[in-house]
PDB file of C-alpha atoms in Angstrom:
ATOM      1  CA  UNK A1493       5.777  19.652  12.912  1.00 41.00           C
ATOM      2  CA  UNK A1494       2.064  18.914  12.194  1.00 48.00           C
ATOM      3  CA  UNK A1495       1.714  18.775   8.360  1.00 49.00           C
ATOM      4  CA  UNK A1496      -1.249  21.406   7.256  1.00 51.00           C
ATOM      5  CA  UNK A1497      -3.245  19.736   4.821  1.00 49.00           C
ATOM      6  CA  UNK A1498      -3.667  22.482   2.093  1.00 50.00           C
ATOM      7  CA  UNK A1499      -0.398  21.835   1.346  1.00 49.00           C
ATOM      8  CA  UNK A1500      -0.528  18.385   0.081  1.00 60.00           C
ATOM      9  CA  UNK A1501      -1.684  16.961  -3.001  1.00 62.00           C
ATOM     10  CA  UNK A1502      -5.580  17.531  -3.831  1.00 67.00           C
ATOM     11  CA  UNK A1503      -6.041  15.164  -6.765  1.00 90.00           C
ATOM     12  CA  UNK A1504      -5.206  11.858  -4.728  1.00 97.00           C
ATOM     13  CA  UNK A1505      -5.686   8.549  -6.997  1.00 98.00           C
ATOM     14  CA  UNK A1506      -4.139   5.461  -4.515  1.00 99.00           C
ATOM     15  CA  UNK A1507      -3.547   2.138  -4.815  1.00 99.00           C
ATOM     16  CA  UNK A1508      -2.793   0.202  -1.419  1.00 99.00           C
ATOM     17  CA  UNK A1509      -2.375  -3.319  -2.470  1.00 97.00           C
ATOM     18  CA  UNK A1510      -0.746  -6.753  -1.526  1.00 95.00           C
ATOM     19  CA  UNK A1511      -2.139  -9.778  -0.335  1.00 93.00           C
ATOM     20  CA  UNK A1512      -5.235 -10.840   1.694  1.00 89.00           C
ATOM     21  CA  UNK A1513      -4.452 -10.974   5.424  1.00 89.00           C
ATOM     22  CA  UNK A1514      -2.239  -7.777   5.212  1.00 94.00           C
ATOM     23  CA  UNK A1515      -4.548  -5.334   7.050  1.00 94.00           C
ATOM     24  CA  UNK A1516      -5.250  -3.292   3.439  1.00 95.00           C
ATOM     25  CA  UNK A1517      -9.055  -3.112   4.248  1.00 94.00           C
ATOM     26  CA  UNK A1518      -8.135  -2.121   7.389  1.00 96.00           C
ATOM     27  CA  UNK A1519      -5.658   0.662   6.096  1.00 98.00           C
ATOM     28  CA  UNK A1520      -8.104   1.770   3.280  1.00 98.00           C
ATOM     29  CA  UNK A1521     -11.178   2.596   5.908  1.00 97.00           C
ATOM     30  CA  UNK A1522      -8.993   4.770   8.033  1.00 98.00           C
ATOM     31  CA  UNK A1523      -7.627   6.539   5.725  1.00 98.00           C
ATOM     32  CA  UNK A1524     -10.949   7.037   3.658  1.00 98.00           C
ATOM     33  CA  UNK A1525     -12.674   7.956   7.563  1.00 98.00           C
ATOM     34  CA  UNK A1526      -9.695  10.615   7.789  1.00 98.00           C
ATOM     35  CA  UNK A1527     -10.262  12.095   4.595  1.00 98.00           C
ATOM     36  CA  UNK A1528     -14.073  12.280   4.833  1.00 97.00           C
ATOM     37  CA  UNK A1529     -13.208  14.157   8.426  1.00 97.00           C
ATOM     38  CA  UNK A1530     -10.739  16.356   6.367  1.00 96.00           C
ATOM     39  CA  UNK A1531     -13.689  17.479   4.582  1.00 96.00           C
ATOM     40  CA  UNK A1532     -12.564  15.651   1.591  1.00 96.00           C
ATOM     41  CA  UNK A1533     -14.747  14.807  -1.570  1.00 96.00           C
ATOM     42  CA  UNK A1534     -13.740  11.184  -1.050  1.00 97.00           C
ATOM     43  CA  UNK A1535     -14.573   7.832  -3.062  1.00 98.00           C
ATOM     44  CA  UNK A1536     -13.136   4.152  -2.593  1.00 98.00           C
ATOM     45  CA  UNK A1537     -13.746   0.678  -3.522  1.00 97.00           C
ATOM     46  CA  UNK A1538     -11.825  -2.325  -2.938  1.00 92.00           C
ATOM     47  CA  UNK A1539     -11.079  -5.633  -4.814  1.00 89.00           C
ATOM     48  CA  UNK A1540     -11.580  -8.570  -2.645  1.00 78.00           C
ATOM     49  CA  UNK A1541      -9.430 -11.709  -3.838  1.00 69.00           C
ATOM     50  CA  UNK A1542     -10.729 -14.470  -5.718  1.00 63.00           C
ATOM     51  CA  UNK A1543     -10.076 -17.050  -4.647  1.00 61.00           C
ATOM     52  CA  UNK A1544      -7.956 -17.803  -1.145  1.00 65.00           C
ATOM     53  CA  UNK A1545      -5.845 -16.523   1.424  1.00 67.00           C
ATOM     54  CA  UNK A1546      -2.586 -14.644  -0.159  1.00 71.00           C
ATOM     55  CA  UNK A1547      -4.159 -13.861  -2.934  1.00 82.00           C
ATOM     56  CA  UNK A1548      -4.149 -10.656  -4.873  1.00 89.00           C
ATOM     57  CA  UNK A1549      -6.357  -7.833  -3.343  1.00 92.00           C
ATOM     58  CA  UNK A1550      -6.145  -3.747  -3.471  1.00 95.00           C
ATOM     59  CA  UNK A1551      -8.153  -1.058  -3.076  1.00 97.00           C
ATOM     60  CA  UNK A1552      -8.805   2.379  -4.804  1.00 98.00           C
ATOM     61  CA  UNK A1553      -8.557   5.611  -2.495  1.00 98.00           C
ATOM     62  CA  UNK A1554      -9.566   8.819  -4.792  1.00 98.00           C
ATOM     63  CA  UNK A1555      -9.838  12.487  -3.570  1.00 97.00           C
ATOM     64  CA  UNK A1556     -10.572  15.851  -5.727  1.00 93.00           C
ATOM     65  CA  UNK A1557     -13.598  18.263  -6.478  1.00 89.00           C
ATOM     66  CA  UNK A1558     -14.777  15.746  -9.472  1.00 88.00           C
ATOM     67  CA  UNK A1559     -15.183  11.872  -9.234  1.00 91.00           C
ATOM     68  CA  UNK A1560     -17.633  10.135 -11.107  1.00 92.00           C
ATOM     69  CA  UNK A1561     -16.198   6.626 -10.400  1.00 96.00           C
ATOM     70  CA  UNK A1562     -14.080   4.967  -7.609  1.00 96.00           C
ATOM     71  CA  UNK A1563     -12.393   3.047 -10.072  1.00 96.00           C
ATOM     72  CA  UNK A1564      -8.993   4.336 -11.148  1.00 98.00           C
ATOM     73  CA  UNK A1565      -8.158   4.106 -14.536  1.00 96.00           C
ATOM     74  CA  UNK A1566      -5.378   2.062 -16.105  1.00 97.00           C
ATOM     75  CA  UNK A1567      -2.226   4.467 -15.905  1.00 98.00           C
ATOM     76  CA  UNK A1568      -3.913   6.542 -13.834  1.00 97.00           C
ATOM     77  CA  UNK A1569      -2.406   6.021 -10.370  1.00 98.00           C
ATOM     78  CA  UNK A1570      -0.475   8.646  -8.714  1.00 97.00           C
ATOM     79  CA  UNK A1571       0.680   6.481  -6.018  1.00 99.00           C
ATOM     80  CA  UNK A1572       0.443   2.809  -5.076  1.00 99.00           C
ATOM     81  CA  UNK A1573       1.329   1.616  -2.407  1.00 99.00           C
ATOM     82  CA  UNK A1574       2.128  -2.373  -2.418  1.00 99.00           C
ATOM     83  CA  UNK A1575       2.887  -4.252   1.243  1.00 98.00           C
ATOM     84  CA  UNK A1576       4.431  -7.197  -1.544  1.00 96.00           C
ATOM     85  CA  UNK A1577       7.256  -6.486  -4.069  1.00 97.00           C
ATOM     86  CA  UNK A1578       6.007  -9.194  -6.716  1.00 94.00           C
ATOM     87  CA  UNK A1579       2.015  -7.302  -6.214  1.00 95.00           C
ATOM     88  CA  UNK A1580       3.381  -3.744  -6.481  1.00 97.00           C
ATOM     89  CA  UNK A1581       4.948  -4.945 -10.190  1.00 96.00           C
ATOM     90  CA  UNK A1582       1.595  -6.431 -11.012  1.00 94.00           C
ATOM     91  CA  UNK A1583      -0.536  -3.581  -9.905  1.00 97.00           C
ATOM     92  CA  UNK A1584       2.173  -0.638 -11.219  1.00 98.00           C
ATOM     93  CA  UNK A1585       1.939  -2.424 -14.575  1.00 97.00           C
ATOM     94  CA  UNK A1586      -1.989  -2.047 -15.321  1.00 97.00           C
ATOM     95  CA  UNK A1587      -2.430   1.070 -12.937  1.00 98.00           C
ATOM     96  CA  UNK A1588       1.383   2.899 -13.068  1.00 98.00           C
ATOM     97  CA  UNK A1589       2.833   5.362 -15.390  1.00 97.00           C
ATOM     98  CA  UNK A1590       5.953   7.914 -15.371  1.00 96.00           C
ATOM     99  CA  UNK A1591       4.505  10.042 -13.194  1.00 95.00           C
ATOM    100  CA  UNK A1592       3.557   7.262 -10.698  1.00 98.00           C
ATOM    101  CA  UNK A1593       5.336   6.921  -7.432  1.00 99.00           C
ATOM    102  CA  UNK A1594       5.891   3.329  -6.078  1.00 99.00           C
ATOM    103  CA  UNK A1595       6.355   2.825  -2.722  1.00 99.00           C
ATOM    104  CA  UNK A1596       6.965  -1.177  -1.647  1.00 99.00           C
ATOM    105  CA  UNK A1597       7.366  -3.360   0.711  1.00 98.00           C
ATOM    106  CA  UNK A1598      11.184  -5.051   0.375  1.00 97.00           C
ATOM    107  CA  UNK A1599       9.818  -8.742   1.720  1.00 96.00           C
ATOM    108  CA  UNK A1600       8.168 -11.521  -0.189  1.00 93.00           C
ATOM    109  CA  UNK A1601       5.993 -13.686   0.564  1.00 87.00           C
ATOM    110  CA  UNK A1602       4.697 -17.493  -0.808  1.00 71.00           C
ATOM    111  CA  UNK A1603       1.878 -17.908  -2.009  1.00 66.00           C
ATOM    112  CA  UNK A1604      -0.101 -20.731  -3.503  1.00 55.00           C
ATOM    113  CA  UNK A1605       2.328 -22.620  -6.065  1.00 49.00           C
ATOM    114  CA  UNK A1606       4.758 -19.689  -6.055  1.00 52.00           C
ATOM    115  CA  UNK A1607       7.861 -19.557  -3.584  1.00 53.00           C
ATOM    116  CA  UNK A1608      11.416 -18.192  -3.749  1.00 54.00           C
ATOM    117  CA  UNK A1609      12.269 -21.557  -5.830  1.00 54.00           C
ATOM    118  CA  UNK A1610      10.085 -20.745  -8.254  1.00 54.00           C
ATOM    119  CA  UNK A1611       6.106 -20.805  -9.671  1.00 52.00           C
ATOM    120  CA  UNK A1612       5.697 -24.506  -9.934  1.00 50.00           C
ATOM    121  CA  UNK A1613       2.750 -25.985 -12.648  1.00 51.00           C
ATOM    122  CA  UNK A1614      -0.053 -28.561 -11.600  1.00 49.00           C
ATOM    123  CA  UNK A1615       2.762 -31.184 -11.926  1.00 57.00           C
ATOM    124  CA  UNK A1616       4.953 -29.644  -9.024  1.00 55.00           C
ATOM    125  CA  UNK A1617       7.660 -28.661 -11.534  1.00 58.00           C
ATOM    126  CA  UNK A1618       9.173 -25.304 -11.522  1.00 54.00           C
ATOM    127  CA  UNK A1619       7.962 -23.352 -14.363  1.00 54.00           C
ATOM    128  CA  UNK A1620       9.148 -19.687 -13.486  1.00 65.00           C
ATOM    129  CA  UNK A1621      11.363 -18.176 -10.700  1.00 76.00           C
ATOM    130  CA  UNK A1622      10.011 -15.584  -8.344  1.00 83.00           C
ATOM    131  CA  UNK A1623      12.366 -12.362  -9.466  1.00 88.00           C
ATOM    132  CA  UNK A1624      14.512 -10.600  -7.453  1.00 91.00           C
ATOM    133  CA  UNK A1625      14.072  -7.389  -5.882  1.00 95.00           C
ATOM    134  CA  UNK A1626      16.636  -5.995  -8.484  1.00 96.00           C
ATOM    135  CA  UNK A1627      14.329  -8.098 -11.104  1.00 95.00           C
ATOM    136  CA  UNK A1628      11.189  -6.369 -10.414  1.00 96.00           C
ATOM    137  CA  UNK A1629      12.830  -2.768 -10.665  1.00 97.00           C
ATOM    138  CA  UNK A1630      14.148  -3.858 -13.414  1.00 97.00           C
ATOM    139  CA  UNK A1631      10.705  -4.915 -14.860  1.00 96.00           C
ATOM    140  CA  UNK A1632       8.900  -1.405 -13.724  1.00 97.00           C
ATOM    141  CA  UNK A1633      12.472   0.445 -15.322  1.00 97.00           C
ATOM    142  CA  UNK A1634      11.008  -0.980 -18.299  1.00 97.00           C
ATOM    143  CA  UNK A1635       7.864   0.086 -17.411  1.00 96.00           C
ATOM    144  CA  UNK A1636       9.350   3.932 -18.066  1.00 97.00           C
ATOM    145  CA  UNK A1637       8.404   3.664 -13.850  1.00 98.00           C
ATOM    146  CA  UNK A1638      11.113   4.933 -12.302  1.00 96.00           C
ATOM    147  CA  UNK A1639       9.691   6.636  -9.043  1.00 98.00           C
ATOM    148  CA  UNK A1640      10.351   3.624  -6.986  1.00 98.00           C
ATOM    149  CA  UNK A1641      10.910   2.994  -2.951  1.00 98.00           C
ATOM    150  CA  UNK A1642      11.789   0.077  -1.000  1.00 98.00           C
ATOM    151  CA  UNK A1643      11.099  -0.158   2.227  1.00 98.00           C
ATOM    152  CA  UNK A1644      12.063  -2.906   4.931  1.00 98.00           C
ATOM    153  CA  UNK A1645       8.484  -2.380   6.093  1.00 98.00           C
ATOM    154  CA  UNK A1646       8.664  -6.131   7.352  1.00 98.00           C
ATOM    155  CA  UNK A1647      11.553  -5.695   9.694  1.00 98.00           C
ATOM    156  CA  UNK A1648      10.252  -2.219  10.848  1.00 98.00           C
ATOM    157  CA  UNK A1649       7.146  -3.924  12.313  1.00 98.00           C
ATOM    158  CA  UNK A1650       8.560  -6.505  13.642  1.00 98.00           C
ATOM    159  CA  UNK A1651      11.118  -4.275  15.511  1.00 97.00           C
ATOM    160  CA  UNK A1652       8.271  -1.635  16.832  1.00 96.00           C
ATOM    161  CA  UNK A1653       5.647  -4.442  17.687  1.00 96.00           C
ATOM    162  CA  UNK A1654       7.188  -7.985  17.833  1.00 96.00           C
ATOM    163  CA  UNK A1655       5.423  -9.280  14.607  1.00 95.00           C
ATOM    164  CA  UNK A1656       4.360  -8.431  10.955  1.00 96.00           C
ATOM    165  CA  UNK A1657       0.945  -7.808  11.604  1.00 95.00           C
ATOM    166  CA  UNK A1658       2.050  -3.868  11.815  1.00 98.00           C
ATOM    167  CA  UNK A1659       2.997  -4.025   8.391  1.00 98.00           C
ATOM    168  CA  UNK A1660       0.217  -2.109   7.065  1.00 98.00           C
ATOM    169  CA  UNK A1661       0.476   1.037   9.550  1.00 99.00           C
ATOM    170  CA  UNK A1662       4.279   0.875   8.784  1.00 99.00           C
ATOM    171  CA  UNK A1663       3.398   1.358   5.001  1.00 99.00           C
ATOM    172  CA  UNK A1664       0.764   3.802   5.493  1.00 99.00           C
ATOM    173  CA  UNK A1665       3.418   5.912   7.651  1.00 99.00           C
ATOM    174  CA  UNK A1666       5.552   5.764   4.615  1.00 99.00           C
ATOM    175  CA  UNK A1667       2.680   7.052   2.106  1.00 98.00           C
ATOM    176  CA  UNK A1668       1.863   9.783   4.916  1.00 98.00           C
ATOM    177  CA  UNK A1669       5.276  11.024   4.364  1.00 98.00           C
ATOM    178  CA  UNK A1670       5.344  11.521   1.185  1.00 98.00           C
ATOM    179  CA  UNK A1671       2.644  14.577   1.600  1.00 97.00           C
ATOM    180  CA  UNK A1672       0.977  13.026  -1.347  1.00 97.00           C
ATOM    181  CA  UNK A1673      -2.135  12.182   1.166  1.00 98.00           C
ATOM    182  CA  UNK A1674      -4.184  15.428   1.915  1.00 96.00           C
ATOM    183  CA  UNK A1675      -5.285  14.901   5.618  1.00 97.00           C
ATOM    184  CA  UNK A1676      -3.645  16.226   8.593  1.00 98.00           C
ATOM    185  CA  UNK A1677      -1.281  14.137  10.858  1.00 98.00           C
ATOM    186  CA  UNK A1678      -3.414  14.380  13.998  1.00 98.00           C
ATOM    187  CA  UNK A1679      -7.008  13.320  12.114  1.00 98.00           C
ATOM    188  CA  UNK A1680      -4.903  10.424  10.797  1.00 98.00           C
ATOM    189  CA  UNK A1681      -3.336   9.739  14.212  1.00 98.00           C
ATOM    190  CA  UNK A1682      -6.518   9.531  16.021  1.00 98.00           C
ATOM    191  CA  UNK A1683      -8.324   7.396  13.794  1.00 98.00           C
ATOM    192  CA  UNK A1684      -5.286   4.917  14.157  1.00 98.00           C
ATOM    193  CA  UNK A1685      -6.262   5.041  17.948  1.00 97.00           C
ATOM    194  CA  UNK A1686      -9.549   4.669  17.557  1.00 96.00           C
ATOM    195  CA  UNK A1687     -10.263   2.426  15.251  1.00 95.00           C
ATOM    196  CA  UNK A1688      -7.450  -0.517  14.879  1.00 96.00           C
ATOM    197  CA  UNK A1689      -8.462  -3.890  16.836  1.00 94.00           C
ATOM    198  CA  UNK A1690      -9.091  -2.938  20.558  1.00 95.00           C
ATOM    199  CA  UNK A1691      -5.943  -2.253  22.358  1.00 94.00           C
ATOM    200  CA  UNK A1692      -3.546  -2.589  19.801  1.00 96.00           C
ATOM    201  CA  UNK A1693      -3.672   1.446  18.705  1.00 96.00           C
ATOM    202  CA  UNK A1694      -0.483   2.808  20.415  1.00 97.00           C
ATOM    203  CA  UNK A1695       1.129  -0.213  18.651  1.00 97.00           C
ATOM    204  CA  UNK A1696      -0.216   0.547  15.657  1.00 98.00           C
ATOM    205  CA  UNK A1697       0.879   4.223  16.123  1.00 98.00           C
ATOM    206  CA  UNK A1698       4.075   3.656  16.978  1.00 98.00           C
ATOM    207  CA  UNK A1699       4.555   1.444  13.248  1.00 98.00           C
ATOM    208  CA  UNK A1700       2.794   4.334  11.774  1.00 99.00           C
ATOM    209  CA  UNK A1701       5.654   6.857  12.995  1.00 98.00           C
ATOM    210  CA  UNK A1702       8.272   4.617  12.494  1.00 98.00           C
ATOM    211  CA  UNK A1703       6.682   4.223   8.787  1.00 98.00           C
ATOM    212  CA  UNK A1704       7.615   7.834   8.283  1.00 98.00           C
ATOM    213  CA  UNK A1705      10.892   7.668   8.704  1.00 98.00           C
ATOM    214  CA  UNK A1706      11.871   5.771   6.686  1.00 95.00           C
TER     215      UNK A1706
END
């Protein structure tokens, strides 16, 4: 059943975040193009990384009768949405608060001088360990955020379309079924079909739905 869009949250203020490469530009102008068609009052901005590829980036989706400012401000994040476990930490702990819901992706991923073994120094030693799955909750329990979901968004992607590049429709399926994102399912729908790469929109359709099940 098609979800009616009155009856999902007004007041939006979303983080989609993880690491350049991930599709989360990609994600954040659909979703923004699907709200505007919605008839939305809708205001975004992303944060490009600094420096190089894998690095930190996210991006700010906000919906409700009064914005001033894209920007959403510290604590004030009623959902993020992280395609990296270690990102959605760093994000939830400047932007989260009780009432934020965390969804994540389960699978890490290297990056520049930090692995599984550990973040090593300029030297090559090992200075500090990436954490654990069971870690990070830990860290965001701490947080007093407790409205947490992992999601093997990784393998679902994989298993609908043969790689990870799917990733970001699988999390955005997940975020869609929350009914925290105020836009019908078949606006959202089409504008995956439309306006992915060139023939890769039932693909990224399918990851979408499969994102929703889960």
């Amino acid at each position: 059943m098609k979800e009616d869009a009155e009856s999902m949250v007004e007041e939006l203020n979303l983080i989609i975040c993880g690491l350049s490469g991930q599709g989360i530009i990609l994600t954040e102008r659909l979703l923004v193009v699907a709200l505007s068609q919605e008839g939305k009052n809708v205001l975004s901005a992303d944060v490009p990384p600094w420096t190089h590829r894998n690095a930190i980036t996210y991006c700010y989706i906000r919906t409700g009768e009064e914005l001033y400012s894209p920007r959403i401000p510290e604590g004030g994040a009623n959902l993020i949405v992280s395609f990296e476990p270690l990102v959605a930490l760093q994000v939830a702990a400047i932007y989260g608060s009780r009432g934020t819901l965390v969804i994540t992706n389960d699978y890490p991923i290297e990056t520049r001088g930090l692995s599984r073994d550990g973040l090593r120094d300029m030297s090559g030693r090992v200075a500090h360990k990436y954490p654990t799955m069971e870690q990070i909750l830990g860290y965001l329990k701490n947080l007093e955020i407790t409205k947490v979901k992992t999601i093997n968004g990784t393998d679902v992607s994989f298993q609908e379309t043969g790689s990870a590049r799917a990733l970001n429709m699988v999390m955005l399926g997940a975020a869609y079924a929350t009914k925290m994102i105020p836009v019908k399912q078949e606006i959202l729908e089409e504008e995956i079909i439309q306006n992915t790469p060139p023939g890769t929109g039932e693909m990224n359709l399918r990851a979408f739905k499969a994102g929703m099940k889960l």
